[in-house]
């Protein structure tokens, strides 16, 4: 417990320092938020155009599709908010030899990297996600219950850890290749498929985003349980299992990568 308390205290210190840094560049923050909102508006406009022509999409109503879209932004936003610095490992920290500083400090290296940056613009994803869910709930024909809501909320941090686990594993490749930003991007961008019901895709795509790069477990399957109460064992259990497996894999690859790390000039 003492160790956990120390880590939380350190996290607060890192967050405070990062917020001070970000306030020096308010323009970058505002531009980032505006760009994100424009991207979401364009995606929602696409959904509106589709449903202006058809009443349902593979059995999903417009409100249900928007609910899935909104739900997908919340775990992604949490990962973006708290652990986005892993991108830097893949892009330049290892390549430039800057990882040395993490090795010289009496802090777990993975924890240090994760909490060093605090991406405040991720609040845009969280706010839009909550807003879309709130807007669609009155339009949904759902029999709400305590357990349905509680399990829906409980699954969010596990869904976020699926993002983090995938990002940790792919970022760790940089310890061998010196740079893995393209690998992170290749895997991470698959999450765009998870913003919509996966029944609209062919079987190959569905299997990939369910079992291999399981972003469908971050939004679609939890939404199936929340909206329709179907298959709770898989829809809730699979994301928990996937989060545990992917985070464990990420930690293993990370620590093996550290043993292979060569500083700048090696």
mmCIF file of C-alpha atoms in Angstrom, residues 7-133:
data_model
loop_
_atom_site.group_PDB
_atom_site.id
_atom_site.type_symbol
_atom_site.label_atom_id
_atom_site.label_comp_id
_atom_site.label_asym_id
_atom_site.label_seq_id
_atom_site.Cartn_x
_atom_site.Cartn_y
_atom_site.Cartn_z
ATOM 1 C CA UNK A 7 3.340 6.074 -7.041
ATOM 2 C CA UNK A 8 0.075 8.013 -6.879
ATOM 3 C CA UNK A 9 1.861 10.933 -5.245
ATOM 4 C CA UNK A 10 4.474 10.901 -7.976
ATOM 5 C CA UNK A 11 1.719 10.768 -10.601
ATOM 6 C CA UNK A 12 0.164 13.922 -9.155
ATOM 7 C CA UNK A 13 3.545 15.665 -9.290
ATOM 8 C CA UNK A 14 4.070 14.693 -12.936
ATOM 9 C CA UNK A 15 0.558 15.852 -13.843
ATOM 10 C CA UNK A 16 1.066 19.204 -12.115
ATOM 11 C CA UNK A 17 4.350 19.805 -13.938
ATOM 12 C CA UNK A 18 2.876 18.811 -17.280
ATOM 13 C CA UNK A 19 -0.077 21.168 -16.825
ATOM 14 C CA UNK A 20 2.333 24.028 -16.104
ATOM 15 C CA UNK A 21 4.226 23.217 -19.287
ATOM 16 C CA UNK A 22 1.077 23.022 -21.392
ATOM 17 C CA UNK A 23 -0.236 26.364 -20.140
ATOM 18 C CA UNK A 24 2.806 27.994 -21.730
ATOM 19 C CA UNK A 25 1.470 26.944 -25.149
ATOM 20 C CA UNK A 26 -2.253 27.649 -24.933
ATOM 21 C CA UNK A 27 -2.522 28.096 -28.693
ATOM 22 C CA UNK A 28 -1.360 24.521 -29.385
ATOM 23 C CA UNK A 29 -3.909 23.219 -26.902
ATOM 24 C CA UNK A 30 -6.779 25.167 -28.484
ATOM 25 C CA UNK A 31 -5.794 24.112 -32.018
ATOM 26 C CA UNK A 32 -5.631 20.478 -30.890
ATOM 27 C CA UNK A 33 -9.136 20.635 -29.387
ATOM 28 C CA UNK A 34 -10.602 22.340 -32.469
ATOM 29 C CA UNK A 35 -8.982 19.794 -34.780
ATOM 30 C CA UNK A 36 -10.332 16.914 -32.724
ATOM 31 C CA UNK A 37 -13.867 18.357 -32.694
ATOM 32 C CA UNK A 38 -13.824 18.859 -36.470
ATOM 33 C CA UNK A 39 -12.797 15.228 -36.920
ATOM 34 C CA UNK A 40 -15.658 14.016 -34.714
ATOM 35 C CA UNK A 41 -18.167 16.250 -36.507
ATOM 36 C CA UNK A 42 -17.116 14.791 -39.857
ATOM 37 C CA UNK A 43 -17.544 11.229 -38.560
ATOM 38 C CA UNK A 44 -20.971 12.001 -37.110
ATOM 39 C CA UNK A 45 -21.955 13.696 -40.374
ATOM 40 C CA UNK A 46 -21.107 10.469 -42.182
ATOM 41 C CA UNK A 47 -23.407 8.535 -39.824
ATOM 42 C CA UNK A 48 -26.176 11.088 -40.448
ATOM 43 C CA UNK A 49 -25.769 10.781 -44.232
ATOM 44 C CA UNK A 50 -25.989 6.972 -44.043
ATOM 45 C CA UNK A 51 -29.113 6.968 -41.897
ATOM 46 C CA UNK A 52 -30.780 9.632 -44.000
ATOM 47 C CA UNK A 53 -30.944 6.924 -46.681
ATOM 48 C CA UNK A 54 -31.703 3.794 -44.617
ATOM 49 C CA UNK A 55 -33.659 3.203 -41.365
ATOM 50 C CA UNK A 56 -31.207 0.704 -39.866
ATOM 51 C CA UNK A 57 -27.687 -0.544 -40.546
ATOM 52 C CA UNK A 58 -27.411 -4.326 -40.176
ATOM 53 C CA UNK A 59 -30.059 -4.183 -37.471
ATOM 54 C CA UNK A 60 -28.603 -1.157 -35.679
ATOM 55 C CA UNK A 61 -30.542 2.095 -35.394
ATOM 56 C CA UNK A 62 -28.908 5.512 -35.732
ATOM 57 C CA UNK A 63 -29.115 6.082 -31.972
ATOM 58 C CA UNK A 64 -27.443 2.738 -31.269
ATOM 59 C CA UNK A 65 -24.623 3.418 -33.733
ATOM 60 C CA UNK A 66 -23.999 6.835 -32.180
ATOM 61 C CA UNK A 67 -24.052 5.197 -28.720
ATOM 62 C CA UNK A 68 -21.328 2.743 -29.827
ATOM 63 C CA UNK A 69 -19.354 5.621 -31.331
ATOM 64 C CA UNK A 70 -19.618 7.664 -28.133
ATOM 65 C CA UNK A 71 -18.760 4.708 -25.906
ATOM 66 C CA UNK A 72 -15.649 3.984 -28.001
ATOM 67 C CA UNK A 73 -14.273 7.468 -27.285
ATOM 68 C CA UNK A 74 -14.248 7.033 -23.496
ATOM 69 C CA UNK A 75 -11.679 4.213 -23.023
ATOM 70 C CA UNK A 76 -9.635 5.650 -25.869
ATOM 71 C CA UNK A 77 -9.767 9.048 -24.178
ATOM 72 C CA UNK A 78 -8.641 7.620 -20.828
ATOM 73 C CA UNK A 79 -5.649 5.945 -22.442
ATOM 74 C CA UNK A 80 -4.860 9.133 -24.352
ATOM 75 C CA UNK A 81 -5.162 11.238 -21.195
ATOM 76 C CA UNK A 82 -2.964 9.122 -18.947
ATOM 77 C CA UNK A 83 -0.574 7.010 -21.017
ATOM 78 C CA UNK A 84 0.017 8.797 -24.308
ATOM 79 C CA UNK A 85 3.745 9.270 -23.662
ATOM 80 C CA UNK A 86 4.309 5.707 -24.888
ATOM 81 C CA UNK A 87 4.160 7.142 -28.404
ATOM 82 C CA UNK A 88 7.367 9.029 -27.646
ATOM 83 C CA UNK A 89 9.169 5.751 -26.914
ATOM 84 C CA UNK A 90 8.382 4.540 -30.406
ATOM 85 C CA UNK A 91 9.222 7.817 -32.116
ATOM 86 C CA UNK A 92 12.342 9.325 -30.557
ATOM 87 C CA UNK A 93 13.149 8.562 -26.890
ATOM 88 C CA UNK A 94 14.956 5.279 -27.581
ATOM 89 C CA UNK A 95 16.408 6.401 -30.905
ATOM 90 C CA UNK A 96 18.001 9.489 -29.357
ATOM 91 C CA UNK A 97 19.263 7.686 -26.275
ATOM 92 C CA UNK A 98 16.966 9.718 -24.020
ATOM 93 C CA UNK A 99 15.777 6.549 -22.296
ATOM 94 C CA UNK A 100 18.953 6.732 -20.172
ATOM 95 C CA UNK A 101 17.306 9.198 -17.794
ATOM 96 C CA UNK A 102 14.588 6.684 -16.881
ATOM 97 C CA UNK A 103 17.197 4.050 -16.051
ATOM 98 C CA UNK A 104 19.043 6.375 -13.664
ATOM 99 C CA UNK A 105 16.010 7.234 -11.544
ATOM 100 C CA UNK A 106 14.670 5.113 -8.648
ATOM 101 C CA UNK A 107 11.286 4.678 -10.338
ATOM 102 C CA UNK A 108 9.845 1.831 -12.366
ATOM 103 C CA UNK A 109 10.698 2.756 -15.956
ATOM 104 C CA UNK A 110 7.341 1.829 -17.489
ATOM 105 C CA UNK A 111 5.439 3.725 -14.799
ATOM 106 C CA UNK A 112 7.725 6.732 -15.237
ATOM 107 C CA UNK A 113 7.229 6.842 -19.009
ATOM 108 C CA UNK A 114 3.457 6.399 -18.753
ATOM 109 C CA UNK A 115 2.807 9.173 -16.241
ATOM 110 C CA UNK A 116 5.403 11.693 -17.389
ATOM 111 C CA UNK A 117 2.956 13.297 -19.818
ATOM 112 C CA UNK A 118 -0.654 14.284 -19.232
ATOM 113 C CA UNK A 119 -2.577 14.922 -22.449
ATOM 114 C CA UNK A 120 -5.226 17.389 -21.371
ATOM 115 C CA UNK A 121 -6.673 17.584 -24.905
ATOM 116 C CA UNK A 122 -7.936 14.043 -24.331
ATOM 117 C CA UNK A 123 -10.725 15.622 -22.298
ATOM 118 C CA UNK A 124 -12.199 16.439 -25.706
ATOM 119 C CA UNK A 125 -12.660 12.723 -26.403
ATOM 120 C CA UNK A 126 -14.137 12.113 -22.968
ATOM 121 C CA UNK A 127 -16.544 15.040 -23.154
ATOM 122 C CA UNK A 128 -17.732 14.170 -26.672
ATOM 123 C CA UNK A 129 -18.128 10.506 -25.699
ATOM 124 C CA UNK A 130 -20.224 11.309 -22.638
ATOM 125 C CA UNK A 131 -22.253 13.876 -24.601
ATOM 126 C CA UNK A 132 -23.086 11.407 -27.380
ATOM 127 C CA UNK A 133 -24.119 8.710 -24.908
#
